[in-house]
CSV table of C-alpha atoms in Angstrom, one decimal:
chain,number,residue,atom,x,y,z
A,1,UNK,CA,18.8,17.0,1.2
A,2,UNK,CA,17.8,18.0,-2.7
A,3,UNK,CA,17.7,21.5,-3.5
A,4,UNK,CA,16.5,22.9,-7.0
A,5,UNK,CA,16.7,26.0,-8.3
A,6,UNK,CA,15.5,28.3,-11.3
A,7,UNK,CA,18.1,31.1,-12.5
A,8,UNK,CA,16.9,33.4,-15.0
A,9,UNK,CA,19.5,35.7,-16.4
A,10,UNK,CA,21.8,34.8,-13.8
A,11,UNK,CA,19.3,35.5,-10.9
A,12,UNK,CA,17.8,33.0,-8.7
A,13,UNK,CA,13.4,33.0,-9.2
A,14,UNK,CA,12.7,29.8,-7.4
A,15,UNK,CA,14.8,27.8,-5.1
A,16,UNK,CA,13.7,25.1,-2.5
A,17,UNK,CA,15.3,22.6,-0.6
A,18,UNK,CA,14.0,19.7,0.9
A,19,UNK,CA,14.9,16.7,2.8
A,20,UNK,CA,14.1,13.5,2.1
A,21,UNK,CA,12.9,10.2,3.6
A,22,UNK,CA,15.7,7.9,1.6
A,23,UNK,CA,17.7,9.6,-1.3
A,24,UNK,CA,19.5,6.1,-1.4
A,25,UNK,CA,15.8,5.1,-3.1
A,26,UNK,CA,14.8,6.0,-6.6
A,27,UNK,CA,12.3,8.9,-6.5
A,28,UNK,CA,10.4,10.6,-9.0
A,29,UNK,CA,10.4,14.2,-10.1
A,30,UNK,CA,8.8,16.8,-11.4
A,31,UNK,CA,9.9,20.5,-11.6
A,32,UNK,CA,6.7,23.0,-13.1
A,33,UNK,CA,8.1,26.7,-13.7
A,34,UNK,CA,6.1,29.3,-16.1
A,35,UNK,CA,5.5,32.9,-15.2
A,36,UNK,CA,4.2,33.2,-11.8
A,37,UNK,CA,3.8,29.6,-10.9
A,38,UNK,CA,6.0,27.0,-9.7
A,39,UNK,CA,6.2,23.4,-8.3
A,40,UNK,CA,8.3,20.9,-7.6
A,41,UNK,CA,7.0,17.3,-7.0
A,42,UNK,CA,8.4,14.5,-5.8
A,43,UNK,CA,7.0,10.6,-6.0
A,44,UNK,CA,3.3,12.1,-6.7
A,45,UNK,CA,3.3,14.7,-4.0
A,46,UNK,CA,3.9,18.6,-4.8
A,47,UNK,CA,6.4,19.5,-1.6
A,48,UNK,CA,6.7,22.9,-3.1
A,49,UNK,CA,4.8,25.9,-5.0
A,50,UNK,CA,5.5,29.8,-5.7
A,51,UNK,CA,2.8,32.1,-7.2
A,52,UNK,CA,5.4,34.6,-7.8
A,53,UNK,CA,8.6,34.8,-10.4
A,54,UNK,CA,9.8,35.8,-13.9
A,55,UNK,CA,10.9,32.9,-16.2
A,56,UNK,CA,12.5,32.2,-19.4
A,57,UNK,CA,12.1,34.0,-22.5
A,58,UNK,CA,11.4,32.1,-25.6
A,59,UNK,CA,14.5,30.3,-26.8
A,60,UNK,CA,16.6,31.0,-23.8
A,61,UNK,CA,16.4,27.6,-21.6
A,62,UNK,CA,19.2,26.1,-23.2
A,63,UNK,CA,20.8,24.2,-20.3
A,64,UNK,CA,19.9,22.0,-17.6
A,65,UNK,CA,22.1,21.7,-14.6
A,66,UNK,CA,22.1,18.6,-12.4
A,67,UNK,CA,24.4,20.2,-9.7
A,68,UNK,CA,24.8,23.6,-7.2
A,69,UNK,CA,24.8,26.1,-9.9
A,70,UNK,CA,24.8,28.6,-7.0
A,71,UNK,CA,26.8,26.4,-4.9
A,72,UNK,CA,30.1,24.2,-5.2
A,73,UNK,CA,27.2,21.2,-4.2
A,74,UNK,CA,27.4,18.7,-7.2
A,75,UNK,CA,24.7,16.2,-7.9
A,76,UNK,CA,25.5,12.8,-6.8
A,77,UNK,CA,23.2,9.9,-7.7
A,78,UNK,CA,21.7,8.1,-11.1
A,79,UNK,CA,18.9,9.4,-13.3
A,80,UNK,CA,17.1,7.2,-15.2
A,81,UNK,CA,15.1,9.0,-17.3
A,82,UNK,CA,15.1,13.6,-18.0
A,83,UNK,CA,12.3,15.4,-19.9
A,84,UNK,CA,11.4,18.5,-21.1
A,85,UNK,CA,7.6,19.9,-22.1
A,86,UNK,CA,6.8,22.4,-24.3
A,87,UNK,CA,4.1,23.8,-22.1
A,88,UNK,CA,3.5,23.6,-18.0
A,89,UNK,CA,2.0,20.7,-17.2
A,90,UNK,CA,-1.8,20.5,-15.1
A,91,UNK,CA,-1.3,20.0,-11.5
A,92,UNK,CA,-3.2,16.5,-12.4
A,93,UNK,CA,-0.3,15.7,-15.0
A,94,UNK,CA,2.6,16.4,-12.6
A,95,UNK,CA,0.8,14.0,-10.4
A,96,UNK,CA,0.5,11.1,-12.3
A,97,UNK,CA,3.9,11.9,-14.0
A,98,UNK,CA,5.8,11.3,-10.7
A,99,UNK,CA,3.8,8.3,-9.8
A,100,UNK,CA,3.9,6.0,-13.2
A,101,UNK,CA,6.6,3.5,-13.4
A,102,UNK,CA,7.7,5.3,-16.5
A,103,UNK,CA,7.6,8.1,-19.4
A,104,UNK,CA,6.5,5.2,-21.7
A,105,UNK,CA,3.6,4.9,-19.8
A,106,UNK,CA,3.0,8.1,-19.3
A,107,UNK,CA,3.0,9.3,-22.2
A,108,UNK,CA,0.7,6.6,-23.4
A,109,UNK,CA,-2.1,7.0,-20.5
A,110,UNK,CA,-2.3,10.7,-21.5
A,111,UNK,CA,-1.6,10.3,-25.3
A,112,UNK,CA,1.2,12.2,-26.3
A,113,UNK,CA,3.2,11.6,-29.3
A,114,UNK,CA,6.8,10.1,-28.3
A,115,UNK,CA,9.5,11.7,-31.1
């Protein structure tokens, strides 16, 4: 199983958890949260959405946990690559995000700027 979760002000807005097929393979992830919309996807597929929720003030997402921060569950596997947008990406984004083989070609099939 993977769980994620979105705590704002110490208060849970979105949590899922989900099982699957092999989490001995690498899969690829996206996580979508802005004011009343969330998603999670996972190798191309969105597995979850919320329509509902309050979410970070400007300048207050200053920490990314990759373990149970409402459980004692810690995360146990390898990441190979962890960004952060500016701005909520499209439904069409996320999509192609967790299917490409990586953020370098990502970013250069919908022409962002890498810094």
């Amino acid at each position: 199983q993977i769980k994620v979760f979105v705590i704002v002000g110490g208060v849970s807005v979105m949590s899922s958890t989900q099982t699957l097929t092999d989490t001995k393979s690498f899969n690829k992830m996206a996580l979508k949260w802005k004011q009343n919309d969330f998603s999670w996807w996972v190798n191309g597929v969105k597995i979850y959405t919320d329509s509902s929720g309050n979410t970070f003030g400007n300048g207050v997402l200053n920490r990314l946990n990759l373990n149970g921060a409402l459980t004692n569950f810690s995360f146990e596997g390898k990441t190979k690559e962890l960004a952060v947008f500016k701005e909520a990406l499209t439904d069409a984004e996320l999509e192609s995000l967790t299917s490409w083989i990586s953020f370098v070609e990502m970013a250069t099939d919908l022409e962002y700027t890498l810094e």
